[in-house]
Coordinates of C-alpha atoms and ligand atoms in Angstrom, one line a residue:
M106 CA 9.5 141.5 34.6
K107 CA 7.6 144.9 35.1
M108 CA 7.8 147.1 31.8
E109 CA 6.3 150.4 30.6
R110 CA 4.0 150.4 27.9
A111 CA 4.6 152.0 24.4
W112 CA 3.0 152.1 21.1
W113 CA 5.8 151.1 19.4
K114 CA 6.4 148.8 21.2
E115 CA 2.9 147.4 20.3
S116 CA 3.6 147.7 16.6
V117 CA 4.6 145.8 13.8
V118 CA 6.5 148.0 10.8
Y119 CA 7.3 147.3 7.4
Q120 CA 9.9 148.3 5.6
I121 CA 9.5 149.7 2.1
Y122 CA 12.9 150.2 -0.7
P123 CA 11.0 152.5 -3.2
R124 CA 12.9 151.4 -6.1
S125 CA 11.6 148.0 -6.1
F126 CA 8.6 148.4 -4.6
C127 CA 5.8 150.2 -7.5
D128 CA 6.2 152.1 -10.5
S129 CA 3.6 154.4 -10.9
N130 CA 4.5 155.6 -14.7
G131 CA 6.2 153.1 -16.7
D132 CA 9.8 154.3 -16.2
G133 CA 10.4 150.8 -14.3
I134 CA 11.8 152.8 -10.9
G135 CA 9.6 152.2 -7.4
D136 CA 8.2 155.4 -6.9
L137 CA 6.3 157.0 -4.0
N138 CA 2.6 157.5 -6.6
G139 CA 3.3 153.9 -6.4
I140 CA 3.3 153.5 -2.8
T141 CA 0.3 155.7 -1.8
G142 CA -1.2 153.4 -4.2
K143 CA -0.3 150.1 -2.5
L144 CA -1.3 151.8 1.1
D145 CA -4.9 149.5 1.1
Y146 CA -2.6 146.1 1.2
L147 CA -0.5 147.0 3.3
K148 CA -3.7 148.0 5.6
E149 CA -5.0 144.7 4.3
L150 CA -1.9 143.1 6.1
G151 CA -2.0 145.2 9.4
I152 CA 1.4 146.9 9.5
D153 CA 1.4 150.0 11.9
V154 CA 4.1 151.5 10.7
I155 CA 6.1 152.1 7.0
W156 CA 10.2 152.4 7.2
L157 CA 11.3 154.0 4.2
S158 CA 14.2 153.3 2.8
P159 CA 15.6 157.2 1.6
V160 CA 13.4 159.4 -1.1
Y161 CA 16.1 162.6 -0.6
Q162 CA 17.2 163.7 -3.9
S163 CA 20.4 161.9 -4.5
P164 CA 23.0 160.8 -7.4
G165 CA 21.9 157.2 -6.7
D166 CA 25.5 156.1 -6.2
D167 CA 24.1 153.3 -2.9
N168 CA 20.2 153.7 -4.0
G169 CA 19.8 156.7 -2.0
Y170 CA 21.8 155.9 0.6
D171 CA 23.5 159.2 -0.6
I172 CA 21.8 161.8 0.1
S173 CA 22.8 165.2 -1.9
D174 CA 19.9 167.1 0.1
Y175 CA 17.7 166.2 2.8
R176 CA 14.6 168.5 2.0
N177 CA 13.9 167.3 -1.2
I178 CA 12.6 164.1 -3.2
M179 CA 14.6 162.2 -5.6
K180 CA 13.1 163.1 -9.1
E181 CA 13.2 159.6 -10.4
F182 CA 10.6 159.2 -6.9
G183 CA 8.6 162.0 -7.2
T184 CA 7.8 165.3 -5.7
M185 CA 7.5 166.4 -2.7
E186 CA 3.7 166.6 -3.2
D187 CA 3.9 163.3 -3.8
Y188 CA 5.6 162.5 -0.6
D189 CA 2.7 164.8 1.4
R190 CA -0.1 162.8 -0.5
M191 CA 1.6 159.8 1.2
L192 CA 1.9 160.7 4.5
A193 CA -2.1 162.0 4.1
K194 CA -3.4 159.0 2.9
A195 CA -1.0 156.8 5.7
H196 CA -2.3 158.7 8.5
E197 CA -5.5 158.4 7.3
L198 CA -5.4 154.7 7.3
G199 CA -3.3 155.2 10.6
I200 CA -0.2 153.7 9.4
K201 CA 2.7 156.0 10.3
I202 CA 6.1 156.7 8.6
M203 CA 9.3 156.3 9.8
M204 CA 11.8 158.1 7.4
D205 CA 15.1 156.9 6.9
L206 CA 18.0 159.8 8.5
V207 CA 21.4 158.8 6.6
V208 CA 23.7 161.1 8.6
N209 CA 27.1 158.9 9.4
H210 CA 27.6 160.6 5.2
T211 CA 26.3 162.8 2.9
S212 CA 26.9 162.8 -0.6
D213 CA 29.7 163.9 -2.2
E214 CA 27.3 166.3 -4.3
H215 CA 25.5 167.8 -1.0
A216 CA 25.8 171.6 -1.1
W217 CA 28.0 171.0 2.3
F218 CA 30.4 168.8 0.7
V219 CA 30.9 170.7 -3.0
E220 CA 31.8 174.0 -0.5
S221 CA 33.7 171.8 2.2
R222 CA 36.4 170.8 -1.0
K223 CA 36.9 173.8 -2.2
S224 CA 39.6 175.0 0.1
E225 CA 41.0 174.3 3.3
D226 CA 39.4 177.9 4.9
N227 CA 36.2 177.3 3.3
E228 CA 33.7 177.7 6.5
Y229 CA 32.1 173.9 5.5
R230 CA 35.7 172.4 5.5
D231 CA 35.0 171.0 8.8
Y232 CA 31.7 169.3 8.2
Y233 CA 33.8 166.4 6.9
I234 CA 37.2 164.5 8.0
W235 CA 40.0 165.9 6.2
R236 CA 43.7 165.2 6.9
D237 CA 47.4 165.1 5.5
G238 CA 48.6 161.6 4.0
K239 CA 51.1 159.7 5.4
D240 CA 54.4 159.1 3.3
G241 CA 52.5 159.8 0.0
K242 CA 50.1 157.0 0.4
E243 CA 46.3 157.3 3.2
P244 CA 46.2 158.8 6.3
N245 CA 45.4 155.4 7.7
N246 CA 45.2 151.7 6.5
W247 CA 41.3 151.4 7.1
G248 CA 39.4 149.9 4.2
S249 CA 36.2 151.1 2.6
C250 CA 32.6 149.2 3.1
F251 CA 32.3 149.1 -0.6
G252 CA 35.9 148.0 -1.6
G253 CA 38.9 149.8 -1.5
P254 CA 41.0 152.4 0.4
A255 CA 38.0 154.6 2.9
W256 CA 40.3 157.6 1.7
E257 CA 40.0 159.7 -1.0
Y258 CA 42.7 162.0 -2.5
D259 CA 41.6 165.9 -3.6
E260 CA 43.6 167.7 -5.8
R261 CA 42.5 171.0 -5.3
T262 CA 43.7 171.0 -1.6
G263 CA 45.9 167.8 -1.1
Q264 CA 44.1 166.0 1.7
Y265 CA 41.9 163.0 1.8
Y266 CA 38.6 162.8 2.9
L267 CA 37.5 159.5 4.5
H268 CA 34.7 157.9 3.7
L269 CA 33.7 154.0 5.3
F270 CA 31.8 153.7 2.0
S271 CA 31.8 154.5 -1.5
K272 CA 34.0 157.7 -2.1
K273 CA 30.8 159.8 -3.2
Q274 CA 29.8 159.2 0.8
P275 CA 32.0 161.1 2.7
D276 CA 31.8 161.1 6.3
L277 CA 30.8 164.2 8.2
N278 CA 31.8 165.2 11.3
W279 CA 30.0 165.4 14.2
E280 CA 32.9 166.9 16.3
N281 CA 31.9 169.9 15.2
P282 CA 28.9 170.5 16.3
K283 CA 27.7 173.0 13.4
V284 CA 27.2 170.0 11.9
R285 CA 25.1 168.7 14.5
E286 CA 22.8 171.6 14.9
S287 CA 22.5 171.0 10.8
V288 CA 21.2 167.9 11.4
F289 CA 19.1 168.7 13.9
D290 CA 17.3 171.0 12.4
M291 CA 16.9 169.0 9.8
M292 CA 15.4 166.7 11.5
V293 CA 13.1 169.5 12.8
W294 CA 11.9 170.4 9.5
W295 CA 10.7 166.5 9.0
C296 CA 9.4 166.0 11.9
E297 CA 7.0 169.9 11.4
K298 CA 5.8 167.8 8.6
G299 CA 4.4 165.1 10.7
I300 CA 6.6 162.3 10.0
D301 CA 6.2 159.6 13.0
G302 CA 9.8 158.2 13.3
F303 CA 13.7 157.9 12.5
R304 CA 15.3 154.2 11.4
M305 CA 18.8 155.8 11.4
D306 CA 21.5 154.6 9.4
V307 CA 25.1 152.7 10.6
I308 CA 24.7 155.7 13.8
S309 CA 26.8 153.8 15.9
L310 CA 29.7 154.6 13.3
I311 CA 28.9 158.5 13.9
S312 CA 32.1 159.3 16.0
K313 CA 35.5 158.4 15.4
C314 CA 38.2 157.5 18.1
P315 CA 40.5 160.4 18.0
G316 CA 44.2 160.1 16.1
L317 CA 42.6 157.7 13.6
P318 CA 44.7 154.3 14.6
D319 CA 45.3 152.2 12.1
G320 CA 43.5 149.1 12.3
A321 CA 43.9 145.3 11.8
V322 CA 44.7 144.6 8.1
G323 CA 42.2 141.3 6.9
K324 CA 42.0 138.9 4.1
S325 CA 40.9 142.6 1.9
G326 CA 44.1 143.7 2.9
Y327 CA 43.1 146.4 4.5
G328 CA 43.1 147.9 7.9
D329 CA 39.3 147.1 9.8
F330 CA 37.9 150.8 11.0
A331 CA 35.4 148.9 12.9
A332 CA 37.4 149.1 16.6
Y333 CA 37.8 153.0 15.7
C334 CA 34.6 153.7 14.8
A335 CA 31.6 151.3 15.9
N336 CA 30.1 153.2 19.3
G337 CA 32.8 155.4 19.5
P338 CA 33.6 157.7 22.2
R339 CA 31.5 160.1 21.9
V340 CA 28.5 158.8 20.0
H341 CA 25.6 158.0 23.7
E342 CA 26.3 162.0 24.4
Y343 CA 25.5 162.8 20.5
L344 CA 22.9 160.8 20.5
Q345 CA 21.7 161.9 23.7
E346 CA 22.1 165.5 22.3
M347 CA 19.6 165.1 20.2
N348 CA 17.5 163.8 21.8
R349 CA 17.2 166.5 24.0
K350 CA 17.2 168.4 20.9
V351 CA 14.6 166.8 18.9
L352 CA 13.3 163.3 19.4
S353 CA 12.0 164.2 23.2
K354 CA 10.0 166.7 21.8
Y355 CA 8.3 164.8 18.9
D356 CA 5.9 161.3 19.7
L357 CA 8.2 159.0 18.0
I358 CA 10.0 155.3 17.3
T359 CA 13.7 155.8 16.8
V360 CA 15.6 152.4 15.4
G361 CA 19.5 153.1 15.4
E362 CA 21.2 150.4 13.1
C363 CA 24.4 149.8 14.9
S364 CA 27.0 147.0 13.5
G365 CA 28.8 146.0 15.5
V366 CA 26.7 146.4 18.4
T367 CA 27.2 144.9 21.8
V368 CA 23.9 143.7 24.2
E369 CA 26.3 146.0 26.4
E370 CA 26.0 148.8 24.6
A371 CA 22.6 148.5 23.1
K372 CA 21.3 148.9 26.5
R373 CA 22.8 152.2 26.3
Y374 CA 21.4 153.0 22.4
A375 CA 18.4 151.4 23.8
S376 CA 17.9 152.3 27.4
A377 CA 14.3 151.7 28.8
S378 CA 15.2 155.1 30.5
G379 CA 14.7 157.0 27.3
E380 CA 17.4 159.1 26.6
E381 CA 18.7 157.9 23.7
L382 CA 16.6 155.7 21.0
N383 CA 13.6 153.2 21.5
M384 CA 15.6 150.3 19.8
V385 CA 18.6 148.9 18.1
F386 CA 19.5 146.5 14.9
Q387 CA 21.8 144.5 16.1
F388 CA 24.1 143.0 13.3
E389 CA 25.0 139.4 15.0
H390 CA 22.2 137.1 14.3
M391 CA 23.5 137.8 10.3
D392 CA 26.7 137.9 11.1
I393 CA 27.0 134.5 12.2
D394 CA 28.2 132.8 8.2
G395 CA 31.0 135.5 8.1
G396 CA 34.0 134.7 7.7
E397 CA 36.3 136.4 9.7
S398 CA 36.0 140.2 8.1
F399 CA 34.6 139.2 5.3
K400 CA 31.2 138.5 4.3
W401 CA 31.5 136.4 1.5
N402 CA 30.6 133.0 1.6
H403 CA 28.2 130.2 1.1
N404 CA 28.2 129.0 5.3
K405 CA 25.1 127.8 6.1
I406 CA 23.9 128.8 9.5
P407 CA 24.4 126.3 11.9
L408 CA 20.4 126.8 14.4
T409 CA 22.5 126.2 18.0
E410 CA 24.6 129.6 17.4
L411 CA 21.4 131.5 15.8
K412 CA 19.3 129.9 19.3
K413 CA 22.0 131.1 21.3
I414 CA 22.7 134.6 20.2
M415 CA 19.0 135.3 19.6
S416 CA 18.2 134.1 22.8
K417 CA 21.4 135.8 24.2
W418 CA 19.6 139.4 23.2
Q419 CA 15.9 138.4 24.5
T420 CA 17.0 137.8 27.6
E421 CA 19.6 140.6 28.6
L422 CA 17.9 143.4 27.2
A423 CA 14.4 142.3 29.0
G424 CA 13.2 144.8 31.3
K425 CA 16.6 147.5 29.5
A426 CA 16.1 148.3 26.8
W427 CA 13.9 147.0 23.8
N428 CA 14.6 144.4 21.0
S429 CA 14.1 145.2 17.3
L430 CA 13.4 141.6 15.7
Y431 CA 14.4 141.0 11.9
W432 CA 15.2 138.5 9.1
C433 CA 15.5 140.3 6.8
N434 CA 15.8 143.9 4.9
H435 CA 17.3 145.5 2.1
D436 CA 21.2 144.6 2.3
Q437 CA 20.7 140.8 3.6
P438 CA 19.4 137.9 1.1
R439 CA 16.3 136.4 1.7
M440 CA 16.5 134.8 5.2
L441 CA 13.9 131.9 3.4
S442 CA 17.0 130.7 1.0
R443 CA 18.7 130.8 3.2
I444 CA 18.0 129.2 6.6
G445 CA 14.4 128.4 5.5
N446 CA 13.5 125.9 2.5
D447 CA 12.9 127.7 -0.8
S448 CA 11.9 124.5 -2.9
Q449 CA 8.9 123.8 -4.0
E450 CA 7.6 121.1 -1.4
Y451 CA 8.5 123.2 1.3
R452 CA 8.6 127.2 0.5
E453 CA 5.5 128.3 1.8
V454 CA 5.6 126.0 5.1
S455 CA 9.7 127.4 5.8
A456 CA 8.7 130.5 5.6
K457 CA 5.3 130.6 7.7
M458 CA 7.8 128.6 10.5
L459 CA 10.5 131.5 10.0
G460 CA 7.9 133.9 10.9
T461 CA 6.3 132.5 13.3
C462 CA 9.9 131.9 15.4
L463 CA 10.7 135.7 15.5
H464 CA 7.4 137.5 15.2
M465 CA 6.5 135.2 18.7
M466 CA 9.9 137.3 20.3
Q467 CA 9.8 139.7 23.1
G468 CA 10.6 143.4 20.6
T469 CA 9.6 145.5 17.4
P470 CA 9.6 142.9 15.1
Y471 CA 9.8 144.2 11.2
V472 CA 8.1 142.6 7.4
Y473 CA 10.5 143.4 5.1
Q474 CA 8.4 143.7 1.7
G475 CA 8.0 140.5 0.1
E476 CA 8.4 138.8 3.0
E477 CA 5.1 138.3 3.7
L478 CA 4.7 136.1 0.0
G479 CA 7.6 134.1 1.2
M480 CA 10.0 136.0 -1.7
T481 CA 13.5 134.2 -2.7
N482 CA 16.9 134.8 -3.5
Y483 CA 17.3 135.8 -7.1
P484 CA 18.5 132.9 -9.3
F485 CA 21.4 134.8 -10.6
T486 CA 23.3 133.9 -14.3
S487 CA 25.2 136.8 -14.9
L488 CA 26.9 139.9 -13.7
E489 CA 25.3 141.5 -15.6
E490 CA 22.4 141.1 -13.9
F491 CA 24.0 142.8 -10.4
R492 CA 23.2 146.6 -9.6
D493 CA 24.5 146.9 -6.3
I494 CA 27.5 148.7 -6.0
E495 CA 28.7 146.5 -3.2
S496 CA 29.1 143.2 -5.6
I497 CA 29.9 144.7 -8.1
N498 CA 33.1 146.3 -6.4
A499 CA 33.6 143.5 -4.1
Y500 CA 33.6 140.8 -7.3
R501 CA 36.1 143.5 -9.4
E502 CA 38.8 143.4 -5.7
L503 CA 38.6 140.5 -4.7
T504 CA 38.9 138.8 -8.2
G505 CA 41.2 140.8 -9.3
K506 CA 43.4 140.9 -6.8
G507 CA 43.8 137.5 -7.5
I508 CA 42.2 136.8 -3.4
V509 CA 38.8 134.9 -4.4
S510 CA 38.4 133.3 -7.9
P511 CA 35.1 134.5 -10.7
E512 CA 33.7 131.4 -10.0
E513 CA 33.5 131.5 -6.6
M514 CA 33.1 135.1 -6.2
F515 CA 29.6 134.6 -8.4
D516 CA 28.6 131.7 -6.5
Y517 CA 29.4 134.8 -3.1
I518 CA 27.5 137.5 -4.9
S519 CA 24.6 135.1 -5.9
Y520 CA 24.3 133.9 -1.9
K521 CA 25.1 137.1 -0.1
G522 CA 24.6 139.8 -2.2
R523 CA 22.0 142.8 -1.2
D524 CA 20.4 142.3 -4.8
N525 CA 18.7 139.3 -3.8
A526 CA 16.4 141.6 -1.7
R527 CA 16.5 144.6 -4.3
T528 CA 14.7 142.9 -7.2
P529 CA 10.9 144.3 -7.6
M530 CA 7.8 143.1 -5.3
Q531 CA 6.0 140.3 -6.7
W532 CA 2.3 142.0 -7.0
D533 CA 0.8 139.9 -9.9
D534 CA 1.5 137.2 -12.5
S535 CA 1.3 140.1 -15.1
P536 CA 4.4 141.0 -17.7
Q537 CA 7.5 142.2 -14.8
A538 CA 5.1 141.1 -11.6
G539 CA 2.2 143.6 -12.4
F540 CA 5.6 145.7 -10.7
T541 CA 5.8 148.0 -13.6
T542 CA 4.4 148.5 -17.1
G543 CA 7.9 150.0 -18.5
S544 CA 10.9 147.9 -18.0
P545 CA 12.3 147.3 -14.7
W546 CA 15.9 149.0 -13.1
I547 CA 16.7 145.6 -11.8
P548 CA 15.7 142.0 -13.0
V549 CA 11.7 140.5 -12.0
N550 CA 12.7 136.8 -9.6
P551 CA 11.0 134.8 -13.1
N552 CA 8.8 132.9 -10.0
Y553 CA 6.8 135.3 -10.0
R554 CA 4.2 133.4 -11.4
E555 CA 3.5 130.9 -8.8
I556 CA 4.6 133.8 -6.0
N557 CA 2.6 136.9 -6.0
A558 CA 0.1 139.3 -3.9
K559 CA -2.5 138.8 -6.0
E560 CA -2.5 135.1 -6.2
Q561 CA -1.8 135.1 -2.4
M562 CA -4.6 137.6 -1.7
E563 CA -7.5 134.9 -3.0
R564 CA -6.1 132.1 -1.4
E565 CA -6.7 131.6 2.7
T566 CA -3.8 129.4 3.7
S567 CA -1.1 132.0 1.9
V568 CA 1.7 133.2 3.4
F569 CA 0.4 136.4 3.5
Y570 CA -2.6 135.7 5.7
Y571 CA 0.0 133.7 8.0
Y572 CA 1.4 137.2 8.4
K573 CA -1.6 139.2 8.7
K574 CA -2.6 136.5 11.6
L575 CA 1.1 136.6 13.3
I576 CA 0.6 140.6 13.3
R577 CA -3.0 140.5 14.9
L578 CA -2.4 138.3 17.3
R579 CA -0.1 140.4 18.5
K580 CA -2.5 143.1 18.7
D581 CA -4.8 140.3 21.0
Y582 CA -2.0 139.4 23.4
E583 CA 0.0 141.0 25.9
I584 CA 2.4 137.8 26.2
I585 CA 3.7 138.0 22.6
V586 CA 4.7 141.8 23.3
Y587 CA 5.6 141.7 26.7
G588 CA 6.0 138.3 28.1
D589 CA 9.5 137.3 29.2
Y590 CA 11.6 135.0 27.3
E591 CA 13.1 130.9 28.2
L592 CA 15.1 129.2 26.0
L593 CA 13.9 125.3 25.5
L594 CA 15.9 122.6 24.0
P595 CA 19.4 125.4 23.9
D596 CA 21.4 122.3 22.2
S597 CA 18.8 120.9 19.5
G598 CA 20.5 121.5 16.1
E599 CA 16.6 120.8 14.9
L600 CA 14.5 122.7 16.8
Y601 CA 13.6 126.6 18.2
V602 CA 11.5 126.4 20.8
Y603 CA 11.2 129.1 23.3
L604 CA 8.5 130.1 26.6
R605 CA 6.8 133.1 27.2
S606 CA 5.8 133.7 30.3
Y607 CA 3.3 136.7 31.4
Q608 CA 1.2 137.0 34.0
G609 CA 0.2 133.2 35.1
E610 CA 0.2 132.8 31.3
K611 CA 2.7 130.7 29.6
L612 CA 2.8 130.7 25.4
L613 CA 5.1 127.7 24.2
V614 CA 6.3 128.5 20.8
V615 CA 7.5 125.4 18.5
C616 CA 9.3 125.3 15.3
S617 CA 11.2 123.1 12.8
Y618 CA 14.0 124.0 10.8
T619 CA 13.9 120.6 9.5
D620 CA 12.8 119.1 6.6
Q621 CA 12.2 116.0 8.3
E622 CA 10.0 114.6 10.6
T623 CA 11.0 115.1 13.8
V624 CA 9.4 115.0 17.9
C625 CA 9.7 117.7 20.4
E626 CA 9.2 116.9 24.4
I627 CA 6.6 118.6 26.1
P628 CA 8.1 120.6 28.9
K629 CA 7.2 119.1 32.4
E630 CA 5.5 122.2 33.4
L631 CA 2.8 122.1 30.4
R632 CA 2.1 118.3 30.0
E633 CA -1.2 118.8 32.9
R634 CA -2.5 121.8 30.9
T635 CA -4.3 121.8 28.3
G636 CA -3.4 124.9 25.2
K637 CA -5.0 126.1 22.8
V638 CA -3.5 126.5 19.2
L639 CA -2.9 130.4 18.2
I640 CA -1.1 129.9 15.3
S641 CA -0.2 126.7 13.2
N642 CA 1.8 126.3 9.7
Y643 CA -0.3 123.0 9.3
G644 CA -3.8 123.9 10.6
R645 CA -3.6 122.6 13.8
E646 CA -5.9 125.6 15.6
E647 CA -9.0 122.9 16.1
T648 CA -7.3 119.6 16.6
G649 CA -5.0 120.5 18.5
L650 CA -0.7 119.4 18.2
E651 CA -0.6 115.7 17.9
S652 CA 1.1 114.5 20.7
A653 CA 2.1 111.3 21.8
G654 CA 2.9 111.1 25.7
D655 CA 4.8 113.8 26.2
K656 CA 5.8 114.8 23.2
I657 CA 4.6 116.5 20.4
A658 CA 5.1 115.0 16.6
L659 CA 6.6 117.6 14.6
K660 CA 6.1 117.6 10.4
P661 CA 8.6 118.8 8.2
Y662 CA 9.6 122.5 9.4
E663 CA 6.5 122.5 11.5
A664 CA 5.8 125.7 13.7
A665 CA 3.3 126.2 16.2
A666 CA 1.9 128.9 19.4
V667 CA 0.7 126.9 22.2
L668 CA -1.4 129.6 24.6
Y669 CA -1.3 127.8 28.6
T670 CA -4.3 130.5 30.7
Ligands
TEU276 O1 23.8 149.7 5.9 C1 25.7 149.6 7.0 C2 25.8 148.5 7.0 O2 26.2 148.0 7.8 C3 26.1 147.9 5.7 O3 27.6 148.4 5.0 C4 25.9 146.6 5.7 O4 27.0 145.5 6.3 C5 25.9 145.7 4.8 O5 24.8 146.4 3.4 C6 25.9 144.3 4.6 O6 26.4 143.5 2.8 C7 23.7 150.8 6.1 C8 22.8 150.6 4.3 O7 20.9 150.1 5.3 C9 23.1 150.1 3.0 O8 22.0 150.2 2.2 C10 23.9 151.4 3.5 O9 24.8 151.1 2.1 C11 24.8 151.3 4.2 O10 24.9 152.1 5.1 C12 25.0 153.4 3.9 O11 24.9 154.0 3.9
CA277 CA1 8.3 155.5 -11.8

């Protein structure tokens, strides 16, 4: 398939969650100077772009996803001068910076909302979504993502405002052209500063269905807003306007976080025609284990389902749009603990296997901090160890209403909670993993003595160097970026095998998701050809794969990418 080349298709993105990355001044909170000090580490890893989770001024109700001033830096993270130094140093090293753009909602402490709530005739009133109550209750039955109703009553004017997330995150009213102009102005301000892109927080939710109809009632007792907010009626119109007025004027990388997105919708958001965004984050592969409208459980992800979903996105978007590739981010538990194997014996080998499986696909790969070290979920033992508003509220609400027992709910938030991704980055084996000289805002995973960057950078066989190689391969072989994708052995519940094709070349990617030895049949078309092992988590680059006749013998969690020219 003929495909337009672009730098953002050939890039690898690294996500930094600033609060947990590196603390430079001992207050226990990661900060911008901490990031600047670690840019050489990222250069060594070989990534091209940093996605920086929000660093703007914020009261921190949702760790910065509640912004009170888009043109200032959060006090705990430093100053605008610190930011400028970080940006300059990154650019010196050839690393681009993608900012998190959170514009579905602001903080309730943002000046626009402070004004908006003052009176019904305030000039900022229509910046947000205000409604009268219905029969003394909320305007509709929607529940918020962080528990409770999606509406908050405000005594001053006797109306309710909409908040799809916490009540300190009121939703902006994108129907108001002034809101759009204000957001676009702010984006231009950052672009003029020289930033390189935007990751757009829940951008699929910005257009709500007129009338705001009740949603289907789920296990929590509230109505689901998704059908009336996700991919709403005007979302593409708004993004096209944003593209015309801002994005098209700069050379940016853009990715829309699109909860509720389907492949059909993604072809519009990330259309190759370039009218909206470069790519989207889809959620289907993250939500496989979610029960009905309910993420809290301890379900396993069936490999056959995972393959089906990943493959659907690979083949359906090919030539029409562009994929983002991710296993981990700040909202998800560590994939290694979810579908890999975080035991002592298989941790490293399964971390490398997961990396291979993702990075050899078509799309732009995202590495979440610590993923390149094989960091794992946190072994929670008490509720006091949780910091995340989502887990804490869900625990209170669901146990309070007797929907889930406290023991079960503790197990669920320990397994699925977002804090698993938010424990401090493990730099070395000194106290607090070298993250801070003080007391960290969230506990460090006790396995930092074994799993840390310093140890891995001194050992050639580490997960770190394996990721470095995966990233390097993408630069050296066009087939990895642009090749077509075909799933093989769709029914295998143990092996994820796929074939990439490009200009007469083939790349066979074999990944075993089991702790048992297995065999994999070599596809007929490749049997006569000798392949070159580009990467292997059992060091088979020199020897080639161990094969007997038409079958390859695979070790537990073995992975390899083999090129046939
Ligand atoms: O996440 C949006 C989103 O869909 C989350 O609610 C996600 O489903 C949930 O975290 C999974 O448990 C974005 C940000 O990435 C997240 O950190 C913010 O809390 C949220 O928006 C509100 O800004
Ligand atoms: Ca600090």
